[in-house]
Amino acid sequence: MSDITRVGVDLAKRVIQVLAVNAAGQRVTGRALARDKFLAWCAQLPGGWMVAMEASGSAHHWARRLLAMGLDARIMAAHLVAPYRMQGKSGKNDANDAAAICEAACRPQMHFVSVKSVEQQSMLSIHRLREGFKEDRTACINRIRGLLSEFGIVMAQQVKALREALPDALEDANNEMNGLARLGLQRAWQQWQELDAHLAWADERIAAHAKDHVAVRQAQQLQGVGPVTASALVATVGDFKPFKNGSQFGAWLGLTPRQNSSGGKNNLGSITKRGDTYLRTLLIQGAKSAVLSAHKRDDPISKWVYQLREKSGWQKATVALANKNARILWAVFVRGKPFDAQHVSVKPGGVATAPLPA
């Protein structure tokens, strides 16, 4: 074990595959370990040696345990590891994946995922539950509409209208529904009310996070960043310093254009949509609200986004504002300066430009 300098780990629910190499990159050992024996095997490694793994459902849990043991735990995105599998797509198995992880971890330009704390993952679990409650509620509402239509009852598309009219429809003796159908729809109506209560509970937890956490309150100062977005941002990212600038943070969120450039000719397409889908969606949804109400405000960012909306349309203006908000958030948290809505950045040449991060 003293010869080992780097370990690649392919995580699974019950069996964990490990591959260890020495300083020269030569294989020392490779084996499959039961889940309950993995930490005991890692305890034999010299302190400070790297243990690399792919980002997965339990990766942050194992990384926290390995860091507590004095090891250098690293997490990498799966799409960055795949090119280092020597057998290609046709040779995917646990042992080859562990070898690819071990090889990818030694690349000097490799990007690693920051290990999330228990507090971060606890808050993110509330966000994930909230999204699940929203999807279940939408499905429940659509189910109720479909069942009502079977009896010739069609209501307005707005959720509010359905909520107000449904109790009367269940009590109306003049429609075709019999007793069994009414009992079934009453049960669906109760499920809808329960999901509303679950959503309200999740919103209360997020509001408490926004109230108690300074970083969340700072993020909410931006136009288009509400308590849900700010809470998800702080819980997901935590430390912004691994990103060298705001542009890199925006690219990590998938808010920058795709490139298919060659021969000195730049060819840009739609946004990449990489990174965290939930966080990117929240930023874009919040930016859409800010774009549509920009004409009501006179700060530099609102004026800029209003001009962009008139020139390029609200869709492009929305994504541009989401990207700008991401860059501003990076500047606020890394440079430690409060957000100033009236700030106008100046390029090195001395020409004032559209507002950028302070």
PDB file of N, CA and C in Angstrom, residues 225-259:
ATOM      1  N   VAL A 225     -33.349  37.537  -9.261  1.00  0.00           N
ATOM      2  CA  VAL A 225     -32.874  36.501  -8.335  1.00  0.00           C
ATOM      3  C   VAL A 225     -33.726  36.569  -7.074  1.00  0.00           C
ATOM      4  N   GLY A 226     -34.657  35.626  -6.935  1.00  0.00           N
ATOM      5  CA  GLY A 226     -35.532  35.579  -5.778  1.00  0.00           C
ATOM      6  C   GLY A 226     -35.002  34.640  -4.712  1.00  0.00           C
ATOM      7  N   PRO A 227     -35.780  34.405  -3.663  1.00  0.00           N
ATOM      8  CA  PRO A 227     -35.307  33.551  -2.563  1.00  0.00           C
ATOM      9  C   PRO A 227     -35.035  32.114  -2.977  1.00  0.00           C
ATOM     10  N   VAL A 228     -35.839  31.553  -3.880  1.00  0.00           N
ATOM     11  CA  VAL A 228     -35.619  30.167  -4.307  1.00  0.00           C
ATOM     12  C   VAL A 228     -34.319  30.063  -5.098  1.00  0.00           C
ATOM     13  N   THR A 229     -34.116  30.980  -6.050  1.00  0.00           N
ATOM     14  CA  THR A 229     -32.889  30.968  -6.857  1.00  0.00           C
ATOM     15  C   THR A 229     -31.666  31.210  -5.985  1.00  0.00           C
ATOM     16  N   ALA A 230     -31.748  32.191  -5.084  1.00  0.00           N
ATOM     17  CA  ALA A 230     -30.606  32.514  -4.231  1.00  0.00           C
ATOM     18  C   ALA A 230     -30.258  31.346  -3.317  1.00  0.00           C
ATOM     19  N   SER A 231     -31.270  30.704  -2.742  1.00  0.00           N
ATOM     20  CA  SER A 231     -31.029  29.561  -1.869  1.00  0.00           C
ATOM     21  C   SER A 231     -30.401  28.405  -2.641  1.00  0.00           C
ATOM     22  N   ALA A 232     -30.934  28.113  -3.830  1.00  0.00           N
ATOM     23  CA  ALA A 232     -30.381  27.025  -4.637  1.00  0.00           C
ATOM     24  C   ALA A 232     -28.953  27.333  -5.070  1.00  0.00           C
ATOM     25  N   LEU A 233     -28.666  28.589  -5.384  1.00  0.00           N
ATOM     26  CA  LEU A 233     -27.329  28.981  -5.818  1.00  0.00           C
ATOM     27  C   LEU A 233     -26.305  28.758  -4.713  1.00  0.00           C
ATOM     28  N   VAL A 234     -26.605  29.238  -3.518  1.00  0.00           N
ATOM     29  CA  VAL A 234     -25.672  29.102  -2.399  1.00  0.00           C
ATOM     30  C   VAL A 234     -25.512  27.639  -2.002  1.00  0.00           C
ATOM     31  N   ALA A 235     -26.614  26.877  -2.025  1.00  0.00           N
ATOM     32  CA  ALA A 235     -26.533  25.468  -1.648  1.00  0.00           C
ATOM     33  C   ALA A 235     -25.792  24.645  -2.691  1.00  0.00           C
ATOM     34  N   THR A 236     -25.910  25.010  -3.959  1.00  0.00           N
ATOM     35  CA  THR A 236     -25.272  24.238  -5.028  1.00  0.00           C
ATOM     36  C   THR A 236     -23.797  24.561  -5.147  1.00  0.00           C
ATOM     37  N   VAL A 237     -23.461  25.847  -5.151  1.00  0.00           N
ATOM     38  CA  VAL A 237     -22.084  26.263  -5.416  1.00  0.00           C
ATOM     39  C   VAL A 237     -21.271  26.349  -4.134  1.00  0.00           C
ATOM     40  N   GLY A 238     -21.812  27.041  -3.141  1.00  0.00           N
ATOM     41  CA  GLY A 238     -21.066  27.185  -1.889  1.00  0.00           C
ATOM     42  C   GLY A 238     -19.865  28.102  -2.044  1.00  0.00           C
ATOM     43  N   ASP A 239     -18.778  27.590  -2.583  1.00  0.00           N
ATOM     44  CA  ASP A 239     -17.545  28.349  -2.752  1.00  0.00           C
ATOM     45  C   ASP A 239     -17.383  28.713  -4.231  1.00  0.00           C
ATOM     46  N   PHE A 240     -17.324  30.020  -4.511  1.00  0.00           N
ATOM     47  CA  PHE A 240     -17.199  30.494  -5.893  1.00  0.00           C
ATOM     48  C   PHE A 240     -15.744  30.660  -6.324  1.00  0.00           C
ATOM     49  N   LYS A 241     -14.809  30.520  -5.408  1.00  0.00           N
ATOM     50  CA  LYS A 241     -13.415  30.807  -5.729  1.00  0.00           C
ATOM     51  C   LYS A 241     -12.781  29.834  -6.726  1.00  0.00           C
ATOM     52  N   PRO A 242     -13.223  28.565  -6.819  1.00  0.00           N
ATOM     53  CA  PRO A 242     -12.632  27.705  -7.848  1.00  0.00           C
ATOM     54  C   PRO A 242     -12.826  28.203  -9.273  1.00  0.00           C
ATOM     55  N   PHE A 243     -13.815  29.071  -9.502  1.00  0.00           N
ATOM     56  CA  PHE A 243     -14.000  29.664 -10.828  1.00  0.00           C
ATOM     57  C   PHE A 243     -13.085  30.884 -10.935  1.00  0.00           C
ATOM     58  N   LYS A 244     -12.266  30.924 -11.982  1.00  0.00           N
ATOM     59  CA  LYS A 244     -11.266  31.989 -12.085  1.00  0.00           C
ATOM     60  C   LYS A 244     -11.882  33.339 -12.427  1.00  0.00           C
ATOM     61  N   ASN A 245     -13.066  33.365 -13.024  1.00  0.00           N
ATOM     62  CA  ASN A 245     -13.745  34.629 -13.308  1.00  0.00           C
ATOM     63  C   ASN A 245     -15.236  34.370 -13.485  1.00  0.00           C
ATOM     64  N   GLY A 246     -15.997  35.452 -13.636  1.00  0.00           N
ATOM     65  CA  GLY A 246     -17.437  35.316 -13.788  1.00  0.00           C
ATOM     66  C   GLY A 246     -17.836  34.644 -15.077  1.00  0.00           C
ATOM     67  N   SER A 247     -17.059  34.854 -16.132  1.00  0.00           N
ATOM     68  CA  SER A 247     -17.374  34.221 -17.414  1.00  0.00           C
ATOM     69  C   SER A 247     -17.285  32.703 -17.317  1.00  0.00           C
ATOM     70  N   GLN A 248     -16.299  32.214 -16.581  1.00  0.00           N
ATOM     71  CA  GLN A 248     -16.177  30.771 -16.408  1.00  0.00           C
ATOM     72  C   GLN A 248     -17.351  30.219 -15.610  1.00  0.00           C
ATOM     73  N   PHE A 249     -17.816  30.972 -14.637  1.00  0.00           N
ATOM     74  CA  PHE A 249     -18.976  30.540 -13.860  1.00  0.00           C
ATOM     75  C   PHE A 249     -20.222  30.485 -14.743  1.00  0.00           C
ATOM     76  N   GLY A 250     -20.397  31.493 -15.615  1.00  0.00           N
ATOM     77  CA  GLY A 250     -21.522  31.473 -16.533  1.00  0.00           C
ATOM     78  C   GLY A 250     -21.445  30.308 -17.504  1.00  0.00           C
ATOM     79  N   ALA A 251     -20.223  29.989 -17.958  1.00  0.00           N
ATOM     80  CA  ALA A 251     -20.045  28.842 -18.853  1.00  0.00           C
ATOM     81  C   ALA A 251     -20.343  27.540 -18.122  1.00  0.00           C
ATOM     82  N   TRP A 252     -19.969  27.444 -16.849  1.00  0.00           N
ATOM     83  CA  TRP A 252     -20.242  26.245 -16.054  1.00  0.00           C
ATOM     84  C   TRP A 252     -21.747  26.017 -15.912  1.00  0.00           C
ATOM     85  N   LEU A 253     -22.519  27.103 -15.880  1.00  0.00           N
ATOM     86  CA  LEU A 253     -23.963  26.997 -15.779  1.00  0.00           C
ATOM     87  C   LEU A 253     -24.626  26.689 -17.115  1.00  0.00           C
ATOM     88  N   GLY A 254     -23.852  26.715 -18.208  1.00  0.00           N
ATOM     89  CA  GLY A 254     -24.422  26.432 -19.523  1.00  0.00           C
ATOM     90  C   GLY A 254     -25.103  27.619 -20.154  1.00  0.00           C
ATOM     91  N   LEU A 255     -24.717  28.844 -19.769  1.00  0.00           N
ATOM     92  CA  LEU A 255     -25.363  30.054 -20.269  1.00  0.00           C
ATOM     93  C   LEU A 255     -24.573  30.732 -21.385  1.00  0.00           C
ATOM     94  N   THR A 256     -23.527  30.098 -21.870  1.00  0.00           N
ATOM     95  CA  THR A 256     -22.712  30.675 -22.940  1.00  0.00           C
ATOM     96  C   THR A 256     -22.972  29.935 -24.248  1.00  0.00           C
ATOM     97  N   PRO A 257     -22.697  30.572 -25.401  1.00  0.00           N
ATOM     98  CA  PRO A 257     -23.021  29.942 -26.691  1.00  0.00           C
ATOM     99  C   PRO A 257     -22.136  28.735 -26.983  1.00  0.00           C
ATOM    100  N   ARG A 258     -22.707  27.806 -27.731  1.00  0.00           N
ATOM    101  CA  ARG A 258     -21.921  26.696 -28.264  1.00  0.00           C
ATOM    102  C   ARG A 258     -20.965  27.224 -29.332  1.00  0.00           C
ATOM    103  N   GLN A 259     -19.833  26.574 -29.474  1.00  0.00           N
ATOM    104  CA  GLN A 259     -18.869  26.982 -30.490  1.00  0.00           C
ATOM    105  C   GLN A 259     -18.589  25.837 -31.461  1.00  0.00           C
TER     106      GLN A 259
END
